[in-house]
Amino acid sequence: MNTKRWVAVGVFIGLLFIQLLSNTAIQGDDISSSAGGVTWSTKYYKTGTSGAIALLDINGIIQETSEVSMFSGETYKHSVFLDQLEYAFSSADIDGIVLRVNSPGGGVYESDEIYNKIISLKEEYDKPFVVYMTQLAASGGYYVSAPADKIYANRNTITGSIGVALGGLNMKELMDKIGIKDTTITSGKNKTIMSSTHEMTDEQKRILQSMVDEYYDQFLDVVSQGRNIDKNELKPIADGRIYTARQAKEVGLIDEIGELDDAINEVAGMAGLSDPKVLQFTHSDFGFLSIFLNKAANVFSSKDSINLESAGKLADIKSSLPMYLWEQ
């Protein structure tokens, strides 16, 4: 290991020690919990004297992750968010919820799990629930927003992309050109459906299209019920296109254009609170070390090596699972 890397290690250990001490001091009176190996806590977004509002975040691709890495740039953790959502609704100390969304969407399963969780919690606990969209709330990001009592969006928000993607990469022609043959033995003619090494048959395309149609119809139901729009009126605007905030308001996909504080004030008014405190739910990660950790990862990796983590993320997104995801 060269000198530069030893220096990086020393700086990293020192900063980590300082951050751990800081976390201990700051989080002494915080609410904290643990889900999937990640701890979350709360901090004051705003102090107040009348009641409390929870500020939750969906930031990133809505997809379950298998592990937590200090060097990962991912900010969304599915199990942690579900834990936070459950706590915010069930806690007698919280009077309303604002969900801040910045996401291109993600998995059909994960998006629907959040949606069903919100619906069940809204039925069980009579608390106002408002969504605030930031830069992006598309596809699955819109799916999880639909059951809100009211949807606010920043004037620069991109939203919409109501639809389903199911696909992957097919390398059959490339393999034929370089002389690689797939010798997979299967039990049926459709067992290799969506395989990257086999040409897709017309029958397989019909099978997959039927799946996409079913998940799309489910998406339409979610938006129709959440926004009180007839499905027949919804279909022309739900063809996968994206919208600006102004356009989304014109077609009824959002209610208001404004700022985060407008959404907070909306919840406060609905809950009958004059001056509520706002508790922001956060991951207890490495805070200000995030940038340094990413830089350190680059130091320790060979400049000629392949970033396997990034490749893995691409493979996940391009997997054969159905996605409510806006692919940029």
mmCIF file of C-alpha atoms in Angstrom:
data_model
loop_
_atom_site.group_PDB
_atom_site.id
_atom_site.type_symbol
_atom_site.label_atom_id
_atom_site.label_comp_id
_atom_site.label_asym_id
_atom_site.label_seq_id
_atom_site.Cartn_x
_atom_site.Cartn_y
_atom_site.Cartn_z
ATOM 1 C CA MET A 1 0.000 0.000 0.000
ATOM 2 C CA ASN A 2 1.509 3.352 -1.007
ATOM 3 C CA THR A 3 1.778 6.466 1.151
ATOM 4 C CA LYS A 4 -1.319 8.110 -0.290
ATOM 5 C CA ARG A 5 -3.461 5.155 0.671
ATOM 6 C CA TRP A 6 -2.042 4.998 4.198
ATOM 7 C CA VAL A 7 -2.825 8.703 4.628
ATOM 8 C CA ALA A 8 -6.369 8.086 3.385
ATOM 9 C CA VAL A 9 -6.800 5.270 5.901
ATOM 10 C CA GLY A 10 -5.566 7.479 8.748
ATOM 11 C CA VAL A 11 -7.831 10.376 7.811
ATOM 12 C CA PHE A 12 -10.785 8.036 7.400
ATOM 13 C CA ILE A 13 -10.320 6.458 10.839
ATOM 14 C CA GLY A 14 -9.952 9.874 12.466
ATOM 15 C CA LEU A 15 -13.078 11.300 10.813
ATOM 16 C CA LEU A 16 -15.042 8.155 11.573
ATOM 17 C CA PHE A 17 -14.131 8.395 15.260
ATOM 18 C CA ILE A 18 -15.191 12.050 15.375
ATOM 19 C CA GLN A 19 -18.473 11.288 13.608
ATOM 20 C CA LEU A 20 -19.307 8.433 15.972
ATOM 21 C CA LEU A 21 -18.772 10.713 18.965
ATOM 22 C CA SER A 22 -20.895 13.369 17.294
ATOM 23 C CA ASN A 23 -23.695 10.920 16.595
ATOM 24 C CA THR A 24 -23.694 9.774 20.211
ATOM 25 C CA ALA A 25 -24.006 13.347 21.432
ATOM 26 C CA ILE A 26 -26.624 14.466 18.936
ATOM 27 C CA GLN A 27 -28.859 11.431 19.021
ATOM 28 C CA GLY A 28 -29.121 11.109 22.771
ATOM 29 C CA ASP A 29 -32.764 12.298 22.866
ATOM 30 C CA ASP A 30 -33.748 11.098 19.380
ATOM 31 C CA ILE A 31 -36.242 8.441 18.503
ATOM 32 C CA SER A 32 -34.300 5.626 16.943
ATOM 33 C CA SER A 33 -34.977 2.217 15.536
ATOM 34 C CA SER A 34 -33.302 -0.378 13.376
ATOM 35 C CA ALA A 35 -34.427 -2.150 10.208
ATOM 36 C CA GLY A 36 -32.357 -4.211 7.840
ATOM 37 C CA GLY A 37 -29.180 -3.367 9.728
ATOM 38 C CA VAL A 38 -29.659 0.394 9.281
ATOM 39 C CA THR A 39 -30.564 2.682 12.165
ATOM 40 C CA TRP A 40 -32.845 5.664 11.694
ATOM 41 C CA SER A 41 -33.425 8.619 13.947
ATOM 42 C CA THR A 42 -35.178 11.973 13.976
ATOM 43 C CA LYS A 43 -34.002 15.542 14.085
ATOM 44 C CA TYR A 44 -35.841 18.843 14.144
ATOM 45 C CA TYR A 45 -36.612 20.292 10.728
ATOM 46 C CA LYS A 46 -38.597 22.947 12.556
ATOM 47 C CA THR A 47 -39.319 23.586 16.229
ATOM 48 C CA GLY A 48 -42.811 24.435 17.429
ATOM 49 C CA THR A 49 -45.205 24.541 20.345
ATOM 50 C CA SER A 50 -48.325 22.790 19.048
ATOM 51 C CA GLY A 51 -48.256 19.120 18.106
ATOM 52 C CA ALA A 52 -45.843 17.359 15.743
ATOM 53 C CA ILE A 53 -45.566 16.512 12.054
ATOM 54 C CA ALA A 54 -43.338 13.755 10.670
ATOM 55 C CA LEU A 55 -41.258 14.472 7.567
ATOM 56 C CA LEU A 56 -40.349 11.256 5.745
ATOM 57 C CA ASP A 57 -38.246 10.839 2.593
ATOM 58 C CA ILE A 58 -38.208 8.526 -0.400
ATOM 59 C CA ASN A 59 -34.981 9.463 -2.128
ATOM 60 C CA GLY A 60 -33.650 7.178 -4.852
ATOM 61 C CA ILE A 61 -34.753 4.044 -6.658
ATOM 62 C CA ILE A 62 -37.526 2.199 -4.832
ATOM 63 C CA GLN A 63 -35.918 -1.206 -4.644
ATOM 64 C CA GLU A 64 -34.959 -3.570 -1.867
ATOM 65 C CA THR A 65 -31.200 -3.728 -1.297
ATOM 66 C CA SER A 66 -29.422 -6.802 -0.001
ATOM 67 C CA GLU A 67 -26.780 -5.063 2.063
ATOM 68 C CA VAL A 68 -25.684 -1.731 3.426
ATOM 69 C CA SER A 69 -22.295 -0.433 2.356
ATOM 70 C CA MET A 70 -20.417 2.533 3.800
ATOM 71 C CA PHE A 71 -19.234 3.267 0.279
ATOM 72 C CA SER A 72 -22.660 3.090 -1.340
ATOM 73 C CA GLY A 73 -24.218 6.230 -2.740
ATOM 74 C CA GLU A 74 -27.718 4.817 -2.290
ATOM 75 C CA THR A 75 -29.971 6.739 0.059
ATOM 76 C CA TYR A 76 -33.229 4.749 -0.068
ATOM 77 C CA LYS A 77 -33.537 1.708 2.174
ATOM 78 C CA HIS A 78 -36.854 -0.077 1.704
ATOM 79 C CA SER A 79 -37.186 -1.867 5.048
ATOM 80 C CA VAL A 80 -36.094 1.270 6.914
ATOM 81 C CA PHE A 81 -38.671 3.418 5.151
ATOM 82 C CA LEU A 82 -41.490 0.957 5.907
ATOM 83 C CA ASP A 83 -40.407 1.012 9.550
ATOM 84 C CA GLN A 84 -40.451 4.811 9.595
ATOM 85 C CA LEU A 85 -43.860 4.908 7.928
ATOM 86 C CA GLU A 86 -45.322 2.517 10.483
ATOM 87 C CA TYR A 87 -43.932 4.552 13.365
ATOM 88 C CA ALA A 88 -45.106 7.923 12.011
ATOM 89 C CA PHE A 89 -48.689 6.762 11.618
ATOM 90 C CA SER A 90 -48.923 4.706 14.803
ATOM 91 C CA SER A 91 -47.203 7.123 17.200
ATOM 92 C CA ALA A 92 -49.628 9.079 19.370
ATOM 93 C CA ASP A 93 -47.071 11.921 19.464
ATOM 94 C CA ILE A 94 -47.320 12.583 15.709
ATOM 95 C CA ASP A 95 -50.374 14.358 14.291
ATOM 96 C CA GLY A 96 -49.674 14.255 10.559
ATOM 97 C CA ILE A 97 -47.215 13.123 7.900
ATOM 98 C CA VAL A 98 -45.459 14.792 4.978
ATOM 99 C CA LEU A 99 -43.770 12.436 2.520
ATOM 100 C CA ARG A 100 -41.064 14.104 0.433
ATOM 101 C CA VAL A 101 -40.512 12.164 -2.794
ATOM 102 C CA ASN A 102 -37.483 12.333 -5.088
ATOM 103 C CA SER A 103 -37.513 9.109 -7.098
ATOM 104 C CA PRO A 104 -37.693 7.786 -10.675
ATOM 105 C CA GLY A 105 -39.653 4.822 -9.302
ATOM 106 C CA GLY A 106 -38.487 1.252 -8.956
ATOM 107 C CA GLY A 107 -39.791 -2.263 -8.520
ATOM 108 C CA VAL A 108 -43.471 -3.092 -8.971
ATOM 109 C CA TYR A 109 -43.377 -5.185 -5.799
ATOM 110 C CA GLU A 110 -41.694 -2.559 -3.612
ATOM 111 C CA SER A 111 -43.823 0.311 -4.940
ATOM 112 C CA ASP A 112 -47.007 -1.636 -4.322
ATOM 113 C CA GLU A 113 -45.821 -2.680 -0.866
ATOM 114 C CA ILE A 114 -45.442 0.988 0.089
ATOM 115 C CA TYR A 115 -48.806 1.845 -1.454
ATOM 116 C CA ASN A 116 -50.635 -0.915 0.432
ATOM 117 C CA LYS A 117 -48.866 0.052 3.650
ATOM 118 C CA ILE A 118 -50.006 3.661 3.269
ATOM 119 C CA ILE A 119 -53.589 2.628 2.502
ATOM 120 C CA SER A 120 -53.799 0.313 5.525
ATOM 121 C CA LEU A 121 -52.215 2.874 7.865
ATOM 122 C CA LYS A 122 -54.520 5.646 6.638
ATOM 123 C CA GLU A 123 -57.505 3.418 7.360
ATOM 124 C CA GLU A 124 -56.241 2.507 10.833
ATOM 125 C CA TYR A 125 -55.017 5.954 11.918
ATOM 126 C CA ASP A 126 -56.925 9.102 11.070
ATOM 127 C CA LYS A 127 -53.968 11.351 10.275
ATOM 128 C CA PRO A 128 -53.478 13.812 7.392
ATOM 129 C CA PHE A 129 -50.974 12.590 4.814
ATOM 130 C CA VAL A 130 -49.527 14.957 2.190
ATOM 131 C CA VAL A 131 -46.873 14.323 -0.467
ATOM 132 C CA TYR A 132 -44.322 16.894 -1.569
ATOM 133 C CA MET A 133 -42.517 16.128 -4.844
ATOM 134 C CA THR A 134 -39.027 17.552 -5.326
ATOM 135 C CA GLN A 135 -36.899 17.095 -8.460
ATOM 136 C CA LEU A 136 -38.485 13.845 -9.610
ATOM 137 C CA ALA A 137 -41.527 11.762 -8.707
ATOM 138 C CA ALA A 138 -42.023 9.549 -11.725
ATOM 139 C CA SER A 139 -43.514 6.099 -12.299
ATOM 140 C CA GLY A 140 -43.204 4.254 -8.950
ATOM 141 C CA GLY A 141 -42.432 7.633 -7.380
ATOM 142 C CA TYR A 142 -45.882 8.739 -8.497
ATOM 143 C CA TYR A 143 -47.450 5.373 -7.616
ATOM 144 C CA VAL A 144 -46.577 5.775 -3.922
ATOM 145 C CA SER A 145 -47.757 9.401 -3.988
ATOM 146 C CA ALA A 146 -51.228 8.668 -5.355
ATOM 147 C CA PRO A 147 -52.941 7.796 -2.030
ATOM 148 C CA ALA A 148 -51.999 11.138 -0.440
ATOM 149 C CA ASP A 149 -54.746 13.439 0.812
ATOM 150 C CA LYS A 150 -53.065 16.144 -1.234
ATOM 151 C CA ILE A 151 -50.060 16.289 -3.564
ATOM 152 C CA TYR A 152 -47.763 19.307 -3.741
ATOM 153 C CA ALA A 153 -44.962 19.634 -6.284
ATOM 154 C CA ASN A 154 -42.103 22.034 -6.789
ATOM 155 C CA ARG A 155 -42.530 24.103 -9.940
ATOM 156 C CA ASN A 156 -39.515 22.294 -11.436
ATOM 157 C CA THR A 157 -40.704 18.784 -10.580
ATOM 158 C CA ILE A 158 -40.810 16.069 -13.247
ATOM 159 C CA THR A 159 -43.605 13.605 -12.605
ATOM 160 C CA GLY A 160 -45.923 11.177 -14.395
ATOM 161 C CA SER A 161 -44.383 8.300 -16.358
ATOM 162 C CA ILE A 162 -47.386 6.141 -15.501
ATOM 163 C CA GLY A 163 -46.536 2.758 -16.955
ATOM 164 C CA VAL A 164 -44.596 -0.483 -16.669
ATOM 165 C CA ALA A 165 -41.253 -1.640 -18.027
ATOM 166 C CA LEU A 166 -40.300 -5.293 -18.295
ATOM 167 C CA GLY A 167 -37.183 -6.109 -20.213
ATOM 168 C CA GLY A 168 -33.526 -6.841 -20.401
ATOM 169 C CA LEU A 169 -30.622 -7.230 -22.782
ATOM 170 C CA ASN A 170 -30.455 -9.930 -25.467
ATOM 171 C CA MET A 171 -26.974 -10.961 -26.579
ATOM 172 C CA LYS A 172 -27.938 -13.811 -28.938
ATOM 173 C CA GLU A 173 -26.681 -12.150 -32.147
ATOM 174 C CA LEU A 174 -23.434 -11.082 -30.498
ATOM 175 C CA MET A 175 -22.857 -14.616 -29.217
ATOM 176 C CA ASP A 176 -23.472 -16.042 -32.697
ATOM 177 C CA LYS A 177 -20.899 -13.667 -34.176
ATOM 178 C CA ILE A 178 -18.146 -14.609 -31.756
ATOM 179 C CA GLY A 179 -18.977 -18.308 -31.675
ATOM 180 C CA ILE A 180 -20.504 -18.731 -28.231
ATOM 181 C CA LYS A 181 -23.337 -21.247 -27.868
ATOM 182 C CA ASP A 182 -25.800 -21.642 -25.027
ATOM 183 C CA THR A 183 -26.286 -25.305 -24.124
ATOM 184 C CA THR A 184 -28.980 -24.808 -21.480
ATOM 185 C CA ILE A 185 -31.415 -27.718 -21.181
ATOM 186 C CA THR A 186 -34.964 -26.797 -20.142
ATOM 187 C CA SER A 187 -38.191 -28.561 -19.197
ATOM 188 C CA GLY A 188 -40.404 -26.503 -21.495
ATOM 189 C CA LYS A 189 -40.344 -24.185 -24.492
ATOM 190 C CA ASN A 190 -40.976 -21.082 -22.375
ATOM 191 C CA LYS A 191 -38.561 -21.837 -19.552
ATOM 192 C CA THR A 192 -35.956 -19.539 -21.120
ATOM 193 C CA ILE A 193 -38.380 -16.650 -21.467
ATOM 194 C CA MET A 194 -36.452 -13.353 -21.194
ATOM 195 C CA SER A 195 -33.123 -15.177 -21.350
ATOM 196 C CA SER A 196 -30.345 -12.973 -22.677
ATOM 197 C CA THR A 197 -29.025 -15.883 -24.749
ATOM 198 C CA HIS A 198 -32.201 -16.909 -26.608
ATOM 199 C CA GLU A 199 -34.329 -15.101 -29.170
ATOM 200 C CA MET A 200 -37.770 -14.348 -27.805
ATOM 201 C CA THR A 201 -40.630 -16.086 -29.600
ATOM 202 C CA ASP A 202 -43.948 -14.452 -30.489
ATOM 203 C CA GLU A 203 -45.666 -16.594 -27.872
ATOM 204 C CA GLN A 204 -43.242 -15.406 -25.206
ATOM 205 C CA LYS A 205 -43.810 -11.796 -26.221
ATOM 206 C CA ARG A 206 -47.564 -12.320 -25.779
ATOM 207 C CA ILE A 207 -47.007 -13.870 -22.353
ATOM 208 C CA LEU A 208 -44.912 -10.930 -21.206
ATOM 209 C CA GLN A 209 -47.271 -8.368 -22.710
ATOM 210 C CA SER A 210 -50.124 -9.882 -20.713
ATOM 211 C CA MET A 211 -48.070 -9.424 -17.540
ATOM 212 C CA VAL A 212 -47.246 -5.818 -18.394
ATOM 213 C CA ASP A 213 -50.913 -5.127 -19.151
ATOM 214 C CA GLU A 214 -51.930 -6.520 -15.759
ATOM 215 C CA TYR A 215 -49.416 -4.402 -13.841
ATOM 216 C CA TYR A 216 -50.368 -1.355 -15.921
ATOM 217 C CA ASP A 217 -54.055 -1.867 -15.105
ATOM 218 C CA GLN A 218 -53.084 -2.065 -11.432
ATOM 219 C CA PHE A 219 -51.247 1.256 -11.788
ATOM 220 C CA LEU A 220 -54.326 2.815 -13.391
ATOM 221 C CA ASP A 221 -56.491 1.587 -10.516
ATOM 222 C CA VAL A 222 -54.114 3.143 -7.976
ATOM 223 C CA VAL A 223 -54.120 6.536 -9.719
ATOM 224 C CA SER A 224 -57.847 6.441 -10.484
ATOM 225 C CA GLN A 225 -58.732 5.776 -6.849
ATOM 226 C CA GLY A 226 -56.164 8.145 -5.386
ATOM 227 C CA ARG A 227 -56.899 11.054 -7.703
ATOM 228 C CA ASN A 228 -60.604 10.342 -8.250
ATOM 229 C CA ILE A 229 -60.177 10.198 -12.029
ATOM 230 C CA ASP A 230 -62.196 7.782 -14.168
ATOM 231 C CA LYS A 231 -59.930 5.127 -15.718
ATOM 232 C CA ASN A 232 -61.174 5.885 -19.220
ATOM 233 C CA GLU A 233 -60.274 9.548 -18.737
ATOM 234 C CA LEU A 234 -56.945 8.575 -17.179
ATOM 235 C CA LYS A 235 -55.656 6.324 -19.965
ATOM 236 C CA PRO A 236 -54.904 9.112 -22.502
ATOM 237 C CA ILE A 237 -52.644 10.892 -19.993
ATOM 238 C CA ALA A 238 -51.156 7.676 -18.589
ATOM 239 C CA ASP A 239 -49.208 6.533 -21.647
ATOM 240 C CA GLY A 240 -45.801 6.726 -19.978
ATOM 241 C CA ARG A 241 -45.152 10.380 -20.721
ATOM 242 C CA ILE A 242 -43.609 12.696 -18.129
ATOM 243 C CA TYR A 243 -45.064 16.034 -17.028
ATOM 244 C CA THR A 244 -43.888 19.303 -15.574
ATOM 245 C CA ALA A 245 -45.603 20.383 -12.374
ATOM 246 C CA ARG A 246 -47.815 22.831 -14.265
ATOM 247 C CA GLN A 247 -48.811 20.176 -16.809
ATOM 248 C CA ALA A 248 -49.456 17.643 -14.049
ATOM 249 C CA LYS A 249 -51.748 20.064 -12.270
ATOM 250 C CA GLU A 250 -53.672 20.755 -15.474
ATOM 251 C CA VAL A 251 -54.464 17.049 -15.941
ATOM 252 C CA GLY A 252 -55.223 16.446 -12.264
ATOM 253 C CA LEU A 253 -52.169 14.436 -11.230
ATOM 254 C CA ILE A 254 -51.188 16.925 -8.493
ATOM 255 C CA ASP A 255 -53.083 19.500 -6.447
ATOM 256 C CA GLU A 256 -50.744 22.417 -5.835
ATOM 257 C CA ILE A 257 -47.405 23.855 -6.927
ATOM 258 C CA GLY A 258 -45.328 25.154 -4.057
ATOM 259 C CA GLU A 259 -42.551 24.533 -1.568
ATOM 260 C CA LEU A 260 -42.014 21.993 1.184
ATOM 261 C CA ASP A 261 -43.240 24.445 3.816
ATOM 262 C CA ASP A 262 -46.523 24.760 1.913
ATOM 263 C CA ALA A 263 -47.043 21.005 2.233
ATOM 264 C CA ILE A 264 -46.162 21.177 5.928
ATOM 265 C CA ASN A 265 -48.621 24.036 6.467
ATOM 266 C CA GLU A 266 -51.283 22.029 4.648
ATOM 267 C CA VAL A 267 -50.859 19.116 7.061
ATOM 268 C CA ALA A 268 -50.820 21.489 10.014
ATOM 269 C CA GLY A 269 -54.114 23.028 8.897
ATOM 270 C CA MET A 270 -55.695 19.615 8.326
ATOM 271 C CA ALA A 271 -54.579 18.498 11.802
ATOM 272 C CA GLY A 272 -55.691 21.737 13.477
ATOM 273 C CA LEU A 273 -52.171 22.697 14.544
ATOM 274 C CA SER A 274 -51.087 26.349 14.758
ATOM 275 C CA ASP A 275 -47.348 25.971 15.384
ATOM 276 C CA PRO A 276 -46.235 22.325 15.071
ATOM 277 C CA LYS A 277 -42.725 20.998 15.387
ATOM 278 C CA VAL A 278 -41.556 19.022 12.365
ATOM 279 C CA LEU A 279 -39.508 15.881 12.947
ATOM 280 C CA GLN A 280 -37.385 14.814 9.995
ATOM 281 C CA PHE A 281 -36.758 11.069 9.879
ATOM 282 C CA THR A 282 -33.177 10.353 8.842
ATOM 283 C CA HIS A 283 -30.830 7.423 8.356
ATOM 284 C CA SER A 284 -28.142 7.263 11.013
ATOM 285 C CA ASP A 285 -25.403 6.868 8.430
ATOM 286 C CA PHE A 286 -22.032 8.561 8.188
ATOM 287 C CA GLY A 287 -23.390 12.058 7.496
ATOM 288 C CA PHE A 288 -20.698 14.445 6.324
ATOM 289 C CA LEU A 289 -18.367 11.512 5.645
ATOM 290 C CA SER A 290 -20.382 10.395 2.613
ATOM 291 C CA ILE A 291 -18.324 12.333 0.092
ATOM 292 C CA PHE A 292 -15.056 11.299 1.724
ATOM 293 C CA LEU A 293 -16.084 7.643 1.770
ATOM 294 C CA ASN A 294 -16.824 7.685 -1.934
ATOM 295 C CA LYS A 295 -13.453 9.298 -2.604
ATOM 296 C CA ALA A 296 -11.747 6.734 -0.387
ATOM 297 C CA ALA A 297 -13.371 3.944 -2.375
ATOM 298 C CA ASN A 298 -11.762 5.355 -5.511
ATOM 299 C CA VAL A 299 -8.361 5.543 -3.808
ATOM 300 C CA PHE A 300 -8.455 1.886 -2.795
ATOM 301 C CA SER A 301 -9.639 0.607 -6.165
ATOM 302 C CA SER A 302 -7.332 0.176 -9.135
ATOM 303 C CA LYS A 303 -7.924 2.731 -11.861
ATOM 304 C CA ASP A 304 -8.039 -0.135 -14.326
ATOM 305 C CA SER A 305 -10.648 -2.138 -12.401
ATOM 306 C CA ILE A 306 -14.344 -2.386 -13.189
ATOM 307 C CA ASN A 307 -16.776 -0.803 -10.723
ATOM 308 C CA LEU A 308 -18.662 -3.974 -9.860
ATOM 309 C CA GLU A 309 -21.116 -2.181 -7.578
ATOM 310 C CA SER A 310 -22.259 0.130 -10.388
ATOM 311 C CA ALA A 311 -22.459 -2.784 -12.779
ATOM 312 C CA GLY A 312 -24.564 -4.644 -10.254
ATOM 313 C CA LYS A 313 -26.981 -1.748 -9.927
ATOM 314 C CA LEU A 314 -27.390 -1.618 -13.701
ATOM 315 C CA ALA A 315 -28.031 -5.333 -13.780
ATOM 316 C CA ASP A 316 -30.652 -4.976 -11.052
ATOM 317 C CA ILE A 317 -32.478 -2.221 -12.896
ATOM 318 C CA LYS A 318 -32.302 -4.129 -16.175
ATOM 319 C CA SER A 319 -33.422 -7.375 -14.567
ATOM 320 C CA SER A 320 -36.382 -9.438 -15.694
ATOM 321 C CA LEU A 321 -38.539 -8.089 -12.867
ATOM 322 C CA PRO A 322 -41.390 -5.705 -13.779
ATOM 323 C CA MET A 323 -40.556 -2.105 -12.946
ATOM 324 C CA TYR A 324 -42.503 1.071 -12.333
ATOM 325 C CA LEU A 325 -39.408 3.016 -13.362
ATOM 326 C CA TRP A 326 -38.710 6.004 -15.566
ATOM 327 C CA GLU A 327 -35.570 5.075 -17.512
ATOM 328 C CA GLN A 328 -33.655 8.226 -18.382
#
